Short mmCIF file of C-alpha atoms and ligand atoms in Angstrom, two decimals:
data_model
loop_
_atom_site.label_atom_id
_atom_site.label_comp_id
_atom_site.label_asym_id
_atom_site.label_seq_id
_atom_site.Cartn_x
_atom_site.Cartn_y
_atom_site.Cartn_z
CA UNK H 17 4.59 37.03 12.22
CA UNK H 18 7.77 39.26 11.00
CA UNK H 19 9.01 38.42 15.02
CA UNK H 20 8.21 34.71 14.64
CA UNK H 21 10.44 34.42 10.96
CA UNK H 22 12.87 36.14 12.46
CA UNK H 23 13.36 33.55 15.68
CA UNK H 24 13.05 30.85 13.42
CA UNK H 25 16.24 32.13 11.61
CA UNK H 26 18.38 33.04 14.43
CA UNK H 27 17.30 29.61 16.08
CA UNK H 28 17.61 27.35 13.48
CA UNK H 29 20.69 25.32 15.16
CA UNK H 30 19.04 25.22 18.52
CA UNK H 31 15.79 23.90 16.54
CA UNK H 32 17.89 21.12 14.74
CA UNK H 33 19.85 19.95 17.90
CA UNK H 34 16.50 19.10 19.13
CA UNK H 35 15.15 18.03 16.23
CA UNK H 36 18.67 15.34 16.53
CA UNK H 37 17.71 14.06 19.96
CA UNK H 38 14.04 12.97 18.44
CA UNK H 39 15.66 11.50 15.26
CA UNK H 40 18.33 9.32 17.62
CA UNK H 41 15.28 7.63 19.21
CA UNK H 42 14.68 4.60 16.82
CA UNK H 43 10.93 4.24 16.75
CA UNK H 44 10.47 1.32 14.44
CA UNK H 45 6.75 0.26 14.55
CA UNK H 46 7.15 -2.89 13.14
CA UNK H 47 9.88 -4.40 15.12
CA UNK H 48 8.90 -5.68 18.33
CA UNK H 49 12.54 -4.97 19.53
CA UNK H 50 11.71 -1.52 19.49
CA UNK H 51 8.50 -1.12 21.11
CA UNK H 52 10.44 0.64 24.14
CA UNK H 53 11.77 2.63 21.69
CA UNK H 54 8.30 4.36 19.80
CA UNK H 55 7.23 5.10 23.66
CA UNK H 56 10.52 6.95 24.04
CA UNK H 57 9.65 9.43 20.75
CA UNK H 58 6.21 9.52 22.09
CA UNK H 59 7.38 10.62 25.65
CA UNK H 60 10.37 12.93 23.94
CA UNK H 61 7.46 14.73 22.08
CA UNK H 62 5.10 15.52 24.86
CA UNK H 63 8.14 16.37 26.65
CA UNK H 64 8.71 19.38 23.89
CA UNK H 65 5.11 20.02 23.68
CA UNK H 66 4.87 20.39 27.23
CA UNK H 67 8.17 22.84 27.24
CA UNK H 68 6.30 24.88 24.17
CA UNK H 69 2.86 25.39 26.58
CA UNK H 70 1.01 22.76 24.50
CA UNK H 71 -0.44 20.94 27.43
CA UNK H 72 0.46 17.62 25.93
CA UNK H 73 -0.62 13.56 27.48
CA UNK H 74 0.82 10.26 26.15
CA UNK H 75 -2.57 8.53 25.64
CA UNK H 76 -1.89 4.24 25.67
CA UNK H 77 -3.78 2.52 23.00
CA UNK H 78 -3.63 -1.56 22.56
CA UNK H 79 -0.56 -0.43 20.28
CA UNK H 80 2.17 1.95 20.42
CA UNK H 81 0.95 4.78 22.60
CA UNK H 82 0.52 8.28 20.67
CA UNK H 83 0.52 11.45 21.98
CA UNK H 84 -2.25 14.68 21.88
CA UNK H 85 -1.87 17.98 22.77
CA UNK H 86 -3.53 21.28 22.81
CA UNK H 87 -3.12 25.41 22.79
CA UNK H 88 -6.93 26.73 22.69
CA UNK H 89 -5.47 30.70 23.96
CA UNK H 90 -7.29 31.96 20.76
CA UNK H 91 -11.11 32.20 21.53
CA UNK H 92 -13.23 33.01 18.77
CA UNK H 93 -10.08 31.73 15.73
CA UNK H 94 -10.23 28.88 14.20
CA UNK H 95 -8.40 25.31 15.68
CA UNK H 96 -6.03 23.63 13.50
CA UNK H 97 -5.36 19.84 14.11
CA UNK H 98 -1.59 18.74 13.42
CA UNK H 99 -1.21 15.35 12.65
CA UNK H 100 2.22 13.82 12.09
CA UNK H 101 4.06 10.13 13.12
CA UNK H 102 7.19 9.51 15.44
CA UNK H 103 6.93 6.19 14.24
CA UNK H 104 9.44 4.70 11.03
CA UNK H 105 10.56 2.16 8.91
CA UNK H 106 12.81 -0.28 9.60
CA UNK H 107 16.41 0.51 8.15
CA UNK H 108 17.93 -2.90 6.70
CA UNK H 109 19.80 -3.59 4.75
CA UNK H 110 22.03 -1.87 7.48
CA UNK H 111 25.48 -2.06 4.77
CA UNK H 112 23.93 0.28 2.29
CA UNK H 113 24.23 2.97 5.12
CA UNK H 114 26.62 5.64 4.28
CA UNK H 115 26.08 6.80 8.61
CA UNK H 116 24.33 5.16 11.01
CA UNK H 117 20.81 5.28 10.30
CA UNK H 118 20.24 6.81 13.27
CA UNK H 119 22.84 9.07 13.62
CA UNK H 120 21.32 12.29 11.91
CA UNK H 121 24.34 13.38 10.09
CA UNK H 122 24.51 16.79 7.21
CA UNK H 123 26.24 16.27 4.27
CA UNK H 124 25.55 18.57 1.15
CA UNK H 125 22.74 20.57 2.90
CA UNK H 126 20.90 17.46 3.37
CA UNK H 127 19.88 15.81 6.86
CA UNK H 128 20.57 12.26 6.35
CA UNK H 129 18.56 9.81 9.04
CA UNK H 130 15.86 7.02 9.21
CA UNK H 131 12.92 9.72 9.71
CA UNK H 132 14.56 12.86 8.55
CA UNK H 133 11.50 13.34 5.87
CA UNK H 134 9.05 10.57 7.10
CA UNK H 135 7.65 11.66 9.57
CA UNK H 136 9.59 13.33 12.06
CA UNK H 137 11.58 15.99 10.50
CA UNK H 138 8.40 17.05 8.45
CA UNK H 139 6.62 16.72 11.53
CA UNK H 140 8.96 19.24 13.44
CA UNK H 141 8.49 22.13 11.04
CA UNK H 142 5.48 22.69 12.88
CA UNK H 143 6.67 22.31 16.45
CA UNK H 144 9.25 24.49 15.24
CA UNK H 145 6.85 27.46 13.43
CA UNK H 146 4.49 26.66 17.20
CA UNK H 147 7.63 27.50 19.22
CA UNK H 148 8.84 30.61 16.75
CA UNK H 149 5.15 32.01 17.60
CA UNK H 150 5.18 31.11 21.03
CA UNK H 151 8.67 32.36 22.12
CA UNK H 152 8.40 35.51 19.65
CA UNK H 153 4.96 36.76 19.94
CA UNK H 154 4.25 34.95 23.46
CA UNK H 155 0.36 33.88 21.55
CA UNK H 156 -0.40 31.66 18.51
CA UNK H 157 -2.46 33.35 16.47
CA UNK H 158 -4.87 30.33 15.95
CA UNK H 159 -5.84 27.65 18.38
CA UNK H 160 -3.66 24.24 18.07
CA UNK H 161 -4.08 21.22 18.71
CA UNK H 162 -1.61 18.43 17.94
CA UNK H 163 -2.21 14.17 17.24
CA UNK H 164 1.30 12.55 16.87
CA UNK H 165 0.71 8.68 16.55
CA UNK H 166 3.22 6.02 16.21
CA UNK H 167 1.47 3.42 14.10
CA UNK H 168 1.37 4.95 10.74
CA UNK H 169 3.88 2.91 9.76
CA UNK H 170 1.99 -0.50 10.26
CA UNK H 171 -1.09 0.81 8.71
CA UNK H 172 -2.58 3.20 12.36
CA UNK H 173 -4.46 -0.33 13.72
CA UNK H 174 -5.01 1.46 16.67
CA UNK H 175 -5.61 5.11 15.80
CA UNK H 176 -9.33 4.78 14.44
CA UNK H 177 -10.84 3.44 17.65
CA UNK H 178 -9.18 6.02 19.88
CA UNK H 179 -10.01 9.02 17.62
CA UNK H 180 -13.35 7.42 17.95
CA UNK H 181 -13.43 7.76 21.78
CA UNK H 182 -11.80 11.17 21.82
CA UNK H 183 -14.53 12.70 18.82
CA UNK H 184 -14.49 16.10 21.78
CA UNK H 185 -10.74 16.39 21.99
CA UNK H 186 -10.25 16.45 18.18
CA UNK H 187 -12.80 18.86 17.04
CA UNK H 188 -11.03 21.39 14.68
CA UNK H 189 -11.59 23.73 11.41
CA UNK H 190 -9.41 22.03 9.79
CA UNK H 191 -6.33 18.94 9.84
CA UNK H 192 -2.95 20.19 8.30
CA UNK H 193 -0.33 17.02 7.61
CA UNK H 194 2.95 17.39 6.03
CA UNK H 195 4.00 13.99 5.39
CA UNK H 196 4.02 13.88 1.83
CA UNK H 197 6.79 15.35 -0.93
CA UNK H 198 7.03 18.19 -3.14
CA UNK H 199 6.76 17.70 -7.01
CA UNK H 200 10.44 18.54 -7.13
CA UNK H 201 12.91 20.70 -5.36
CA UNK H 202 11.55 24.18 -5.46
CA UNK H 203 7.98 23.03 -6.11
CA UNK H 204 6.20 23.57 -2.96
CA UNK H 205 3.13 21.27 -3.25
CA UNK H 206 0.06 20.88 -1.95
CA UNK H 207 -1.25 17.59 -2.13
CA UNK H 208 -4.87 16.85 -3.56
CA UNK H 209 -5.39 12.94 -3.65
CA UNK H 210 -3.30 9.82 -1.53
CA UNK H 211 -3.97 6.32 -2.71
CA UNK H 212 -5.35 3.76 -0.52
CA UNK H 213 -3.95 0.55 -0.01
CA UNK H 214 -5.03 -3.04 1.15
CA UNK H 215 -2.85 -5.96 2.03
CA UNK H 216 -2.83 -9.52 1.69
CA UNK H 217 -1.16 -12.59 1.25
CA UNK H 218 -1.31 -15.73 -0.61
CA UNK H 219 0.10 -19.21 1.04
CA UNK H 220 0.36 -22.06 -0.93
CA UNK H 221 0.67 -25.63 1.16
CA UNK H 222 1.53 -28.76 -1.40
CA UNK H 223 2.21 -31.24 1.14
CA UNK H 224 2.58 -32.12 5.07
CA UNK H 225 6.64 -31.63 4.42
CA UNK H 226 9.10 -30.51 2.27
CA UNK H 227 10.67 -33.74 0.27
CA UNK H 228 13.82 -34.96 -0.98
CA UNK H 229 13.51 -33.40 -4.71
CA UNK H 230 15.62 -36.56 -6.15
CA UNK H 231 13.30 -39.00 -4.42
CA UNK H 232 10.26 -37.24 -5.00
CA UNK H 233 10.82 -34.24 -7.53
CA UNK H 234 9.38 -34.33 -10.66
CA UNK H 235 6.45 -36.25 -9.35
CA UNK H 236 4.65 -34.29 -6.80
CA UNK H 237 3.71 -30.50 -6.95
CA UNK H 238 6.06 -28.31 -6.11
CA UNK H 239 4.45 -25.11 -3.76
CA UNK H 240 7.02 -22.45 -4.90
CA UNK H 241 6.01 -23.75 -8.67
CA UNK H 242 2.50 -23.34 -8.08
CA UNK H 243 2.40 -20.18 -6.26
CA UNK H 244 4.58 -18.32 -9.15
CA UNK H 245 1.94 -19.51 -11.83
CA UNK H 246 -0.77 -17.76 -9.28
CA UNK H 247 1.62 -14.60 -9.41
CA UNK H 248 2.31 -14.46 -12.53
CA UNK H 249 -1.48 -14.50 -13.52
CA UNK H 250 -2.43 -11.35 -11.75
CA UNK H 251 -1.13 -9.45 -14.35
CA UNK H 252 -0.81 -9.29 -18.07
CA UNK H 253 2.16 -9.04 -20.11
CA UNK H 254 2.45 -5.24 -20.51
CA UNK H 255 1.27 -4.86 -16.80
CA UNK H 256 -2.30 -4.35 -16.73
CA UNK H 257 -3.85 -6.25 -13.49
CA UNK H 258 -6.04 -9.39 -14.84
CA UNK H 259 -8.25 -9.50 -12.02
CA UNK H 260 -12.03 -9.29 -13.15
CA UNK H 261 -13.96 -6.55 -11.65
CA UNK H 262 -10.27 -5.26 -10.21
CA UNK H 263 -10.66 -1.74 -12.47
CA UNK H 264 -14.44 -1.46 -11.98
CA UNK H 265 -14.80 1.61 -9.78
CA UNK H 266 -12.09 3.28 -10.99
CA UNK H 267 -12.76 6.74 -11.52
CA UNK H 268 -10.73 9.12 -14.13
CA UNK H 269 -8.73 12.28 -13.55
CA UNK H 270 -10.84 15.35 -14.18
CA UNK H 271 -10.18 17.11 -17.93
CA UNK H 272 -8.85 20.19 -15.62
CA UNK H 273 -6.84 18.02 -13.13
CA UNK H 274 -5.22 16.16 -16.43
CA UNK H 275 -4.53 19.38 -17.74
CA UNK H 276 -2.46 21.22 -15.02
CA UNK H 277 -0.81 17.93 -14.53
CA UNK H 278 0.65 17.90 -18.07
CA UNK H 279 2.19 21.80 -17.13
CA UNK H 280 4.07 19.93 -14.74
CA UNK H 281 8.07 19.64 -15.28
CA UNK H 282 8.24 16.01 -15.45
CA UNK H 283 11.08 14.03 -16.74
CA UNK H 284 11.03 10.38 -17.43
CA UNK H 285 14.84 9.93 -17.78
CA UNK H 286 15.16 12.14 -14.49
CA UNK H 287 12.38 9.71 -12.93
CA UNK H 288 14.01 6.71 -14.48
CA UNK H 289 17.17 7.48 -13.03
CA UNK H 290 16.07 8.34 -9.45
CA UNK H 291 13.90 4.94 -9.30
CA UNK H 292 17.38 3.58 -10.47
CA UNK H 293 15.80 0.95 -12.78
CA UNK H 294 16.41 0.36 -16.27
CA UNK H 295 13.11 1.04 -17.59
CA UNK H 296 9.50 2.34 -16.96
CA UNK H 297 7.28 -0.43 -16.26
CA UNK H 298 2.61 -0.66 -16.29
CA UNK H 299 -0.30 0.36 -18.28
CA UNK H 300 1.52 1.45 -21.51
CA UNK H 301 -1.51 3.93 -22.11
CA UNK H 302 -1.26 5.74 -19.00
CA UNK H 303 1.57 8.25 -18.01
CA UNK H 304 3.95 7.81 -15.45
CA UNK H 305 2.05 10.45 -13.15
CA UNK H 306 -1.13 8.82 -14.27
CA UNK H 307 0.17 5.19 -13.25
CA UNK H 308 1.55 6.49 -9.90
CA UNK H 309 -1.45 8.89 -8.77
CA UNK H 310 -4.49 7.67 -10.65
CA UNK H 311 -4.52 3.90 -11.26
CA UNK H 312 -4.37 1.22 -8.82
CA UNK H 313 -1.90 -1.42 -8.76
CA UNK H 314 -1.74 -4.82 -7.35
CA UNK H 315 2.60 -5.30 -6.22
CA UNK H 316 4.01 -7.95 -4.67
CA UNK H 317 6.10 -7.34 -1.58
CA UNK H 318 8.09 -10.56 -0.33
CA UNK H 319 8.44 -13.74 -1.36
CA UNK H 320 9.17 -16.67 0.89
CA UNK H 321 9.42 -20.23 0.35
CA UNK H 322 11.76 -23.68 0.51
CA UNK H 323 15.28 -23.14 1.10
CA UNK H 324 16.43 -19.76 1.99
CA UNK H 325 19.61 -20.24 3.52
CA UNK H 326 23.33 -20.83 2.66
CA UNK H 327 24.55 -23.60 -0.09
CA UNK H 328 22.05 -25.56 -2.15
CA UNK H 329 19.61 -27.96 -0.66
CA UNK H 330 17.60 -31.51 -3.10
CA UNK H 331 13.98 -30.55 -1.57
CA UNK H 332 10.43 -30.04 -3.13
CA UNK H 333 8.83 -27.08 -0.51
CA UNK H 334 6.15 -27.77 0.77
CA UNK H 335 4.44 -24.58 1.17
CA UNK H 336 5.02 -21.04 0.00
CA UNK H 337 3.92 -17.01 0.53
CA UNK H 338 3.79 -14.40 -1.29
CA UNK H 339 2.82 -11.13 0.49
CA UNK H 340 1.32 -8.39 -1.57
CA UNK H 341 -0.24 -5.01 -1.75
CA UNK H 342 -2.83 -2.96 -3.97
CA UNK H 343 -2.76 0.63 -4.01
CA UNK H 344 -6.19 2.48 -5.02
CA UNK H 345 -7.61 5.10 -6.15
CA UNK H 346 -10.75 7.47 -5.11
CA UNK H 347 -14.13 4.98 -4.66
CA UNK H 348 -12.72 1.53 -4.75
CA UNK H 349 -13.37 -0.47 -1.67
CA UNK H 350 -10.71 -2.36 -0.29
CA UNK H 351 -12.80 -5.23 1.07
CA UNK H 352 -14.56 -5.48 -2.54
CA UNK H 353 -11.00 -5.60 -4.58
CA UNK H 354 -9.86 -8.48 -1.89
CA UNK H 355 -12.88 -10.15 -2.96
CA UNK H 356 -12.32 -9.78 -6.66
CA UNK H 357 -8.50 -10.49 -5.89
CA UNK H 358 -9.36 -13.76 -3.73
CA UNK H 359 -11.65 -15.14 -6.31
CA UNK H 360 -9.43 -14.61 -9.03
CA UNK H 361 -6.49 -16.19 -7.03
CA UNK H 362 -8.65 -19.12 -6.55
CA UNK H 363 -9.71 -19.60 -10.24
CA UNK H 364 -5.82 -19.84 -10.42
CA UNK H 365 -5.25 -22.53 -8.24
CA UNK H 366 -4.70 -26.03 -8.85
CA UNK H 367 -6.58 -29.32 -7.20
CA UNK H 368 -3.70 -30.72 -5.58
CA UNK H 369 -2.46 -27.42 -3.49
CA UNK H 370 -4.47 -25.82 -0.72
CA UNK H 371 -4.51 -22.19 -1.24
CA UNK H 372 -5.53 -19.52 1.56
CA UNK H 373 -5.65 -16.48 1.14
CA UNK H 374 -4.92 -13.80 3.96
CA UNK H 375 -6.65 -10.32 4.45
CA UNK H 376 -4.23 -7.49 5.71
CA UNK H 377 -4.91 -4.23 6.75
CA UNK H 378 -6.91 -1.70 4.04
CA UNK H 379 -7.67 1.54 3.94
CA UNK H 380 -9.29 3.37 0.89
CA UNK H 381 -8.06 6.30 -1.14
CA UNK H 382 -9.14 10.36 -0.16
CA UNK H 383 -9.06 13.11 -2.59
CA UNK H 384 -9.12 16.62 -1.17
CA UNK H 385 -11.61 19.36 -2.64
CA UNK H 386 -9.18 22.96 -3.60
CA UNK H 387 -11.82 25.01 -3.85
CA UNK H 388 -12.05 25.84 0.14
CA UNK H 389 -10.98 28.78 2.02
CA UNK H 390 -8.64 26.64 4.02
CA UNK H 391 -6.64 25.77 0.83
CA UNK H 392 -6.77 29.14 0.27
CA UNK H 393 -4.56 30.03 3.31
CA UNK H 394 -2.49 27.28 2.89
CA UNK H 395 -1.65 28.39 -0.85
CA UNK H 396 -0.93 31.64 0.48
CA UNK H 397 1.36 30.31 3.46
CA UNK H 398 3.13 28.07 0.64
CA UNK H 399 3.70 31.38 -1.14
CA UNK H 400 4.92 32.89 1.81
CA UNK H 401 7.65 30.36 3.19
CA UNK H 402 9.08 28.74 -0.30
CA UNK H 403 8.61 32.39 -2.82
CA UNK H 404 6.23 30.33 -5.53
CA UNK H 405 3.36 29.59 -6.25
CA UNK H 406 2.64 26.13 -4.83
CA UNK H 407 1.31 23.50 -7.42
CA UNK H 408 -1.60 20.66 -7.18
CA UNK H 409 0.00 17.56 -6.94
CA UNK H 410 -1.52 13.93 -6.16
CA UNK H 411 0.71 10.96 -4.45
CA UNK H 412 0.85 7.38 -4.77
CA UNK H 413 1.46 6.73 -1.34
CA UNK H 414 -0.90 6.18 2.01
CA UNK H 415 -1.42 7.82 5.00
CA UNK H 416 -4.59 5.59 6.68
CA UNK H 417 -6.00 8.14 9.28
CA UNK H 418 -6.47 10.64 6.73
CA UNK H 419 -9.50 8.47 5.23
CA UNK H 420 -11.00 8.59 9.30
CA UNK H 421 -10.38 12.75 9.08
CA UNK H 422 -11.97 13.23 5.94
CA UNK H 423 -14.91 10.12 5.63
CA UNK H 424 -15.83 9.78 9.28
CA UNK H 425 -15.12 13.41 10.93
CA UNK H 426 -15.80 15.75 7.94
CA UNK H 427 -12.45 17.86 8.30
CA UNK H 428 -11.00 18.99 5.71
CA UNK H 429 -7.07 18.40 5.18
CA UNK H 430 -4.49 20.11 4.39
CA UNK H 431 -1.65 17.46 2.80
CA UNK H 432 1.43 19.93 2.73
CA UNK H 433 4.65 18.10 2.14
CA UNK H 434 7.83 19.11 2.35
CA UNK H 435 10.09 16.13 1.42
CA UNK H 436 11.38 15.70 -2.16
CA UNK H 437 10.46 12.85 -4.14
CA UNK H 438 14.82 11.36 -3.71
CA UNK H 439 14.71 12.09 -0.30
CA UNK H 440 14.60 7.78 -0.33
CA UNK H 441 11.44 7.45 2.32
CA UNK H 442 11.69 3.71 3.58
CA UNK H 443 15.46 3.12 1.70
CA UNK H 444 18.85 3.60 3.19
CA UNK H 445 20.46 6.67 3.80
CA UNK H 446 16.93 9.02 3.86
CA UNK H 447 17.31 12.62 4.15
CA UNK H 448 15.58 15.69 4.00
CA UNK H 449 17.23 19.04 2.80
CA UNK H 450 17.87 21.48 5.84
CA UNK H 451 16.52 24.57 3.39
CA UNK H 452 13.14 22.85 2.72
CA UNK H 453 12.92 22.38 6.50
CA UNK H 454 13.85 25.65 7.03
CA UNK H 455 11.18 26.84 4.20
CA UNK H 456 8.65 24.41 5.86
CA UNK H 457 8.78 25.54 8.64
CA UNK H 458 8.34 29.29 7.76
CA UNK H 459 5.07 27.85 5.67
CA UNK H 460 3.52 26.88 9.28
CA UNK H 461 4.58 30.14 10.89
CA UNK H 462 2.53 31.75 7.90
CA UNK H 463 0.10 29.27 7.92
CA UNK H 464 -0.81 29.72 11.36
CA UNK H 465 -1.18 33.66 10.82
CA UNK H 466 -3.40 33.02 7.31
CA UNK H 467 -5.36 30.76 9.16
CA UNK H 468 -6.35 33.28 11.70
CA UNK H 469 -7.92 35.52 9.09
CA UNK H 470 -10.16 33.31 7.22
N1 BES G 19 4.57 9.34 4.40
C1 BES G 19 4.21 8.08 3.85
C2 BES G 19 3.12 8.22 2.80
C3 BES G 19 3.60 8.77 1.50
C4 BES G 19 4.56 8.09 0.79
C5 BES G 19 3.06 9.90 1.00
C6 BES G 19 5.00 8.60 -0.42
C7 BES G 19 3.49 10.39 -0.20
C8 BES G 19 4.48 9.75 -0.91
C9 BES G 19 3.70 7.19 4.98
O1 BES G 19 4.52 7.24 6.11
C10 BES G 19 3.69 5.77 4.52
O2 BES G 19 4.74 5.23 4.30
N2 BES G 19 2.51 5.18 4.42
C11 BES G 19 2.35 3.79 4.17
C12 BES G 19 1.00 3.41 4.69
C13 BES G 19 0.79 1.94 4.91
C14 BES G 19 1.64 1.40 6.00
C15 BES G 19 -0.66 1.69 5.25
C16 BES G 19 2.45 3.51 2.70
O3 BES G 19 2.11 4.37 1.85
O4 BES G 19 2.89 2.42 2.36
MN1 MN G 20 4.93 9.16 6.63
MN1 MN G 21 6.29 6.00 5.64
#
């Protein structure tokens, strides 16, 4: 392992160069523009793979394709799944760029690009700590086997059904992600709960046409009118959600969990000012680390409705959206808070507007068990690449597939992130410090070696 450090330090422009080329491709998921562009990332990484001795396929799925590749030189050790995404966000508003977002660029130690911490830079600590082993030592030390999709981003529509298919291919010990952040800089973290998430929208449509609001306004509904009073009853006035039933399942944070939580450093003025809002908003008896990682919320995303463009314009709209989001927590169903959001949306809306409401994408929430040997190496390996003790740490965010890993093929999963919780995931100018990536990727080189021994 000493060999495999050691190549990982005297490498570690080589390894970023490359790391460059993958974080010029921009993979945007979303943006039909860019399908060519995911396919690239997917080709570029079982290009590497390939180039590492990971005999590595671009498989085609009704989506983006993804790509899966394998090392199994280590009879008789255990096989560790690598999951990660090539795919990102989109980068508007494109002015608030200080470089190109997808020019990786360093400033201040950081590596500023769309991607740098989600998903790809994260992702390549572990093709780097593969290749320190491989060029080094010549062997891995466990067997590997690597799943790099490109529809995380848009919720992994595709991913389930093919993982389904492929049940042989993907049989492991156990799945190790980084795509999620440390507490804080210098807190390496290992990751015990995501939330789950389901989508929806609300449409209101008043009339066949938006009308002349001096003819007509004043005396027929107005749909951006209606749809705010629907918004603005979803919630009460300190920020609880006022959805019956929407709370039901909701399960709380274990006395112990609650406990090593409050040992945590956290600051609210630090957290206020890194949100860059004026205030703490939600449930006013509930922490900030409680609201974020325990509770579910119910946000709305975009607004849309009448006129949108330049100068003013008389009309009454005709119809308006709204398109939201809730975030859960461990056993809440998405399809059963839809429900309770749906009927509660209904309740709220008047005769004289049609009101539809639209089912997204939902995945539920996973919580990870510590008390397994595999967390055990992975604490160790944390040890080992960052010089602390890692800490237990929940997130608010989602990552779909890991509810298919966990519910539907038993593995158990490893969520070690190495991002920080500025590195500004989904916002301009994302980055992700060079020494975490460095330290990250020395956590997979001892990973991979404290694997082999359990
Ligand atoms: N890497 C994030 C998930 C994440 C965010 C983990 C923040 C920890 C902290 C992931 O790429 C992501 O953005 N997930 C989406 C999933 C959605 C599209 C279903 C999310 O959380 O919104
Ligand atoms: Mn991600
Ligand atoms: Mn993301």
């Amino acid at each position: 392992m000493d060999k495999a450090l050691k190549y990982l330090d005297a490498h570690r422009d080589p390894i970023l160069n490359e790391l460059f080329e993958l974080l010029r491709i921009p993979s945007i998921s979303a943006q039909r523009e860019h399908v060519n562009d995911v396919r690239k990332a997917a080709e570029w990484v079982a290009r590497k793979l390939n180039a590492l001795g990971i005999e590595a396929k671009v498989f085609e799925t009704a989506g983006h394709p993804l790509v899966y590749g394998e090392w199994l030189g280590a009879p008789g050790k255990p096989t560790v799944l690598f999951y990660g995404h090539i795919d990102v966000q989109p980068v508007e508003p494109l002015e608030e760029w200080q470089t190109p977002p997808f020019e990786p660029t360093i400033r201040e130690g950081n590596l500023y690009c769309r991607g740098a911490s989600d998903d790809k830079g994260q992702l390549y600590t572990h093709l780097a700590a593969a290749e320190a082993w491989l060029a080094a030592d010549g062997t891995l030390p466990v067997n590997v086997k690597f799943l790099i999709e490109g529809e995380e981003e848009i919720g992994s529509p595709n991913l389930p059904a093919w993982i389904n298919e492929h049940r042989e291919l993907l049989a492991a010990d156990v799945v190790v992600i980084s795509d999620t952040a440390q507490f804080a800089a210098d807190y390496p973290s290992l990751c015990t709960g995501l939330r789950g998430i389901a989508a929806f929208e609300i449409e209101v449509r008043t009339g066949s046409a938006d009308l002349h609001s001096g003819s007509f306004g004043g005396a027929v509904p107005n749909a951006i009118e209606v749809l705010s009073r629907i918004l603005t009853g979803l919630h009460d006035e300190v920020g609880r959600v006022s959805v019956p039933g929407f709370y039901d399942d909701v399960d709380e944070p274990s006395a112990e969990e609650k406990s090593s939580w409050s040992r945590l450093p956290f600051d609210e003025a630090t957290f206020i000012a890194s949100a860059g809002v004026k205030a703490t908003w939600g449930e006013p008896d509930r922490s900030v680390l409680e609201r974020i990682w325990t509770r579910p919320t119910l946000e709305f995303v975009g607004i849309m409705g009448g006129h949108q463009g330049q100068g003013h314009k008389g009309i009454v709209p005709a119809r308006a959206v709204a398109k939201c989001s809730a975030r859960l927590v461990p056993k809440q169903d998405p399809k059963k808070v839809l429900e309770a959001i749906r009927q509660r949306v209904m309740q709220l809306a008047p005769p004289y507007a049609e009101v539809l409401f639209h089912c997204g994408h939902g995945t539920p929430a996973v919580s990870i068990p510590t008390d397994s040997k595999w967390v055990a190496a992975a604490v160790a390996a944390l040890e080992k690449g960052f010089g602390s003790r890692p800490v237990f740490i929940r997130e608010g965010g989602s990552i779909s597939i890991v509810t298919t890993f966990v519910r539907d093929l038993h593995l158990p999963c490893l969520l070690m992130g190495f991002g920080l919780p500025d590195d500004r995931i989904h916002s301009p100018n994302e980055k992700f410090s060079l020494k975490d990536f460095q330290r990250g990727a020395r956590s997979s080189i001892a990973l991979l070696q404290e694997l082999s021994v359990r």
